[in-house]
């Protein structure tokens, strides 16, 4: 019954001392923003200034998408039965999987594969993109990360790509993401802009995150929205109501701009 | 079977437009840090600069506390059975409840009650604190938010109170928190410093959050650590191992300072 | 850091030996029905023949109530995001709480209190029932376990009470359940038959189960239906569809009778 | 936004009428045991007498395996944080996945493949078994369903196979299960008896269940044990204790026999 020793490289706890990946938590608090500490936790090192800004924007882009996604509906439905806030939020997070948020991981795998081929083939971005698009078409599969049911030009994607440009963070994955879009337009005759899953996938590739972590990062972001939805459900709606995924109406603050 | 209309004040979704509490998500991204957008989602308004810093520090203070809390152990145990990352994280979040994180809500209720009495009695902070301590002693109950199994002077609490001072955010709840500690030292003869739950409770009172939301805020913060733990479990440890809550060893980066 | 020893009275595991509350699992298998072993696990002793039949009927009464309850909707919604079967079922079970299934516990507490008062007052069932109904009316609260949105005479309740009569299991809790119904008819002028929650509550009282266990018993029964719903969702419906709590249609086997 | 109609073949709900796969629930209650109704729900038809007995024995075989499996540990850990009974049970059920219970599905796939090959090759059971064992050895993979850490001869497996024999239910999957064991003994030189996962897999194949459903069936059975563990945790142990997967002691009823 020998058991290999359990090792963990995340947080060291000693009396009156908490060190996250080596940094004292009290030194991080108030100096390093939450999104940067998430980066530290997941990657082992603090982000550069540019990576930190991108990471933060990515978490904000994931924070909420209204009441219709399965995560919000599941969380509200569970809350409606009387579960405590955290248990309801947990059900929402469980709904984030292969089909809800999962396109991030799927798109990362496409981009990683495409960039690998490009490197192997002497840096021909267009060729690698074209090859991938052909293969997906032949297999009658959609490339994850492109196109959206509601948003034809997703404002979150546009913003993430613009930020990457501004920050000098647009590398070969951004290039490849554009090349695949162009190849699809060319071969399918339809322009499918990247959705937010695809844009996040591209940024995660640029920052060298493993694809297996992507749903977790999305979940960290979305946890903010889920707490808001469950709290609203618990305080505004009556228990055991029929939660219709379409019949709701926004009655929050009107459109406004940052001051 | 008449059903009142479902209204939501959180996020408005229209084609190519996503507005969180009225603000375009793409305007928030890259300009407003994640912790501030969480504040916006939960409170309906963006924080002041000072509130934003405090909110951010609070989320960082909650982000991880090693492998021993029930949330990390539950998440790792569920991952060990083969569940996907998000489902394992969800079990960890479900573990956050009355006894794990719940002292935040408990302490908020004490502080709210104490400050209400203080106001009713002509602003006698010491008197209200003394009254509360007497009542808890008579009922043989512990006041939630004071004392800790491991940390005699929790660095997270010290930092949160220092930040509140520096930011000019230390109001009557901070005052009351100190007064209760002093009353306990006086009456019990033992100095029980505030733990991190108590410190977060105090800050949430200062920022006018409802106590019912506190576990959710803690869960948002802790989601960062849980994703790191589950990913580490999935990539470093073998499935179905015995997860012993004490027999683990830290092998991450050595102590280091912000650059 | 002394820790009191963890003791468990449920199952003893030794090499090649598994004993549930003292009974070898292989002796139970094929001889004692699942519902009776659940009774053994929860109560510590095997049920009498009559208790076993009632326990089995109770679990069957809870096994499914179509696609509209929050448990089924939450489970299907989570499955729709791509979660594995067990994680989706788990979200459904989390939805069973205070408002969904919780009336069992609420009704048990009413019946336990009422019977206690009856005993204290010299066995006046009618008086105790009348008192309870008056108190709930004064507090403008509904007595849990009576009335149903859909079923005016719930066939599951009718059957459970008939079974209890046939089996000679109808004791003072059944008597009290009837007395409370009569008192309500008398005082409110409306006949509210017991719903299935109330009927299960009555039977659990007759079999001396603690109220705190009731949601768990309901969950064991409902787990059967939830697995069926999630499997159907995963195999018949496309992912990420809008799961409307009302717009579904039954296309299963037509009405039929036991052979 | 056309949406195909949602159809469900599970349960029809009308006022005062609940029909499960066509049968009135009140007719099932008290006449058809819970395990048989689970079979009805999952397969669409009631089991034969023999199938019913086997299904019931299978659920009983899964009902509990003490405090050490991840499902029990996760459920108790979540309960320890203060979560309600159902939410804690749900975390336990989420722990049932690829590595915990998942060998049932894995073993079913092996048996289905092996029997298909046997049929294709003119009913040579020994040949098909030998082929499969060779392929797994070449790939250095273990065949799921054989061998156990604790039980060298699992009493649950022995009992399930004996029951299948007695009931005349031992068909070509039972034959293949034995043939694979023999081939392994022959080729590896070590006799690895089927564990309970393998035995359940064999019976599910004999009863024509889809492999994708197997974890769900295991979860229905285990829900009984999980409710018992969570209730014991909530009533016997103090919150937030260290839940050590090995340091527990059985203090329940001594060994006893059915009357």
PDB file of N, CA and C in Angstrom, chain C residues 4 18-20 35 45 53 100 103-104 114 127 129 133 140 156 159 174 177 179 214 223-224 238 245 248 253:
ATOM      1  N   UNK C   4     -10.610  13.954  17.410  1.00  0.00           N
ATOM      2  CA  UNK C   4     -11.316  12.763  17.857  1.00  0.00           C
ATOM      3  C   UNK C   4     -11.397  11.767  16.708  1.00  0.00           C
ATOM      4  N   UNK C  18     -17.596  -7.503   2.817  1.00  0.00           N
ATOM      5  CA  UNK C  18     -18.262  -6.204   2.871  1.00  0.00           C
ATOM      6  C   UNK C  18     -19.535  -6.400   3.674  1.00  0.00           C
ATOM      7  N   UNK C  19     -19.618  -5.736   4.819  1.00  0.00           N
ATOM      8  CA  UNK C  19     -20.797  -5.935   5.676  1.00  0.00           C
ATOM      9  C   UNK C  19     -21.506  -4.605   5.888  1.00  0.00           C
ATOM     10  N   UNK C  20     -22.760  -4.536   5.445  1.00  0.00           N
ATOM     11  CA  UNK C  20     -23.568  -3.328   5.547  1.00  0.00           C
ATOM     12  C   UNK C  20     -24.436  -3.425   6.793  1.00  0.00           C
ATOM     13  N   UNK C  35     -34.816  -1.299  -2.023  1.00  0.00           N
ATOM     14  CA  UNK C  35     -35.483  -0.339  -1.144  1.00  0.00           C
ATOM     15  C   UNK C  35     -35.340  -0.741   0.325  1.00  0.00           C
ATOM     16  N   UNK C  45     -31.424  -0.881  10.762  1.00  0.00           N
ATOM     17  CA  UNK C  45     -32.047  -2.207  10.854  1.00  0.00           C
ATOM     18  C   UNK C  45     -32.862  -2.461   9.591  1.00  0.00           C
ATOM     19  N   UNK C  53     -42.381  -2.856   2.187  1.00  0.00           N
ATOM     20  CA  UNK C  53     -43.300  -2.581   1.077  1.00  0.00           C
ATOM     21  C   UNK C  53     -43.577  -1.071   0.978  1.00  0.00           C
ATOM     22  N   UNK C 100     -38.135  22.278  -3.360  1.00  0.00           N
ATOM     23  CA  UNK C 100     -38.364  21.137  -4.258  1.00  0.00           C
ATOM     24  C   UNK C 100     -38.112  19.865  -3.430  1.00  0.00           C
ATOM     25  N   UNK C 103     -41.054  20.138   1.140  1.00  0.00           N
ATOM     26  CA  UNK C 103     -42.320  20.072   1.869  1.00  0.00           C
ATOM     27  C   UNK C 103     -42.425  18.779   2.671  1.00  0.00           C
ATOM     28  N   UNK C 104     -41.664  17.759   2.264  1.00  0.00           N
ATOM     29  CA  UNK C 104     -41.667  16.519   3.052  1.00  0.00           C
ATOM     30  C   UNK C 104     -41.177  16.821   4.464  1.00  0.00           C
ATOM     31  N   UNK C 114     -47.653  18.061  16.013  1.00  0.00           N
ATOM     32  CA  UNK C 114     -49.084  17.853  16.288  1.00  0.00           C
ATOM     33  C   UNK C 114     -49.297  16.604  17.140  1.00  0.00           C
ATOM     34  N   UNK C 127     -58.363  18.102  18.447  1.00  0.00           N
ATOM     35  CA  UNK C 127     -57.967  19.347  19.100  1.00  0.00           C
ATOM     36  C   UNK C 127     -56.588  19.799  18.664  1.00  0.00           C
ATOM     37  N   UNK C 129     -54.997  19.006  15.920  1.00  0.00           N
ATOM     38  CA  UNK C 129     -55.051  19.399  14.512  1.00  0.00           C
ATOM     39  C   UNK C 129     -55.639  20.794  14.368  1.00  0.00           C
ATOM     40  N   UNK C 133     -53.809  24.182  12.807  1.00  0.00           N
ATOM     41  CA  UNK C 133     -54.379  24.896  11.663  1.00  0.00           C
ATOM     42  C   UNK C 133     -54.639  26.360  12.023  1.00  0.00           C
ATOM     43  N   UNK C 140     -50.584  33.384   8.761  1.00  0.00           N
ATOM     44  CA  UNK C 140     -50.744  33.441   7.295  1.00  0.00           C
ATOM     45  C   UNK C 140     -49.733  32.553   6.573  1.00  0.00           C
ATOM     46  N   UNK C 156     -50.548   9.348  -6.193  1.00  0.00           N
ATOM     47  CA  UNK C 156     -49.485   8.758  -5.368  1.00  0.00           C
ATOM     48  C   UNK C 156     -49.850   8.809  -3.892  1.00  0.00           C
ATOM     49  N   UNK C 159     -52.597   6.261  -3.148  1.00  0.00           N
ATOM     50  CA  UNK C 159     -52.037   4.910  -3.101  1.00  0.00           C
ATOM     51  C   UNK C 159     -51.234   4.668  -1.822  1.00  0.00           C
ATOM     52  N   UNK C 174     -50.931   8.994  10.417  1.00  0.00           N
ATOM     53  CA  UNK C 174     -51.959   8.967   9.378  1.00  0.00           C
ATOM     54  C   UNK C 174     -53.239   9.616   9.911  1.00  0.00           C
ATOM     55  N   UNK C 177     -52.745  13.306   9.987  1.00  0.00           N
ATOM     56  CA  UNK C 177     -52.753  13.884   8.635  1.00  0.00           C
ATOM     57  C   UNK C 177     -54.194  14.096   8.167  1.00  0.00           C
ATOM     58  N   UNK C 179     -56.806  14.396  10.151  1.00  0.00           N
ATOM     59  CA  UNK C 179     -57.450  15.380  11.038  1.00  0.00           C
ATOM     60  C   UNK C 179     -57.096  16.809  10.623  1.00  0.00           C
ATOM     61  N   UNK C 214     -35.209  13.406   5.061  1.00  0.00           N
ATOM     62  CA  UNK C 214     -36.262  13.204   4.067  1.00  0.00           C
ATOM     63  C   UNK C 214     -35.842  13.599   2.652  1.00  0.00           C
ATOM     64  N   UNK C 223     -33.248   9.858  -8.245  1.00  0.00           N
ATOM     65  CA  UNK C 223     -32.041   9.586  -9.044  1.00  0.00           C
ATOM     66  C   UNK C 223     -32.379   8.701 -10.246  1.00  0.00           C
ATOM     67  N   UNK C 224     -33.332   7.795 -10.080  1.00  0.00           N
ATOM     68  CA  UNK C 224     -33.748   6.951 -11.204  1.00  0.00           C
ATOM     69  C   UNK C 224     -34.262   7.770 -12.377  1.00  0.00           C
ATOM     70  N   UNK C 238     -30.222  17.916 -29.349  1.00  0.00           N
ATOM     71  CA  UNK C 238     -28.911  18.475 -29.698  1.00  0.00           C
ATOM     72  C   UNK C 238     -28.405  19.372 -28.562  1.00  0.00           C
ATOM     73  N   UNK C 245     -39.286  24.898 -20.147  1.00  0.00           N
ATOM     74  CA  UNK C 245     -39.929  24.038 -19.146  1.00  0.00           C
ATOM     75  C   UNK C 245     -41.344  23.601 -19.509  1.00  0.00           C
ATOM     76  N   UNK C 248     -42.819  20.784 -24.195  1.00  0.00           N
ATOM     77  CA  UNK C 248     -42.378  19.448 -24.581  1.00  0.00           C
ATOM     78  C   UNK C 248     -43.595  18.545 -24.716  1.00  0.00           C
ATOM     79  N   UNK C 253     -44.490   5.211 -24.753  1.00  0.00           N
ATOM     80  CA  UNK C 253     -45.514   4.171 -24.878  1.00  0.00           C
ATOM     81  C   UNK C 253     -46.884   4.699 -24.459  1.00  0.00           C
TER      82      UNK C 253
END
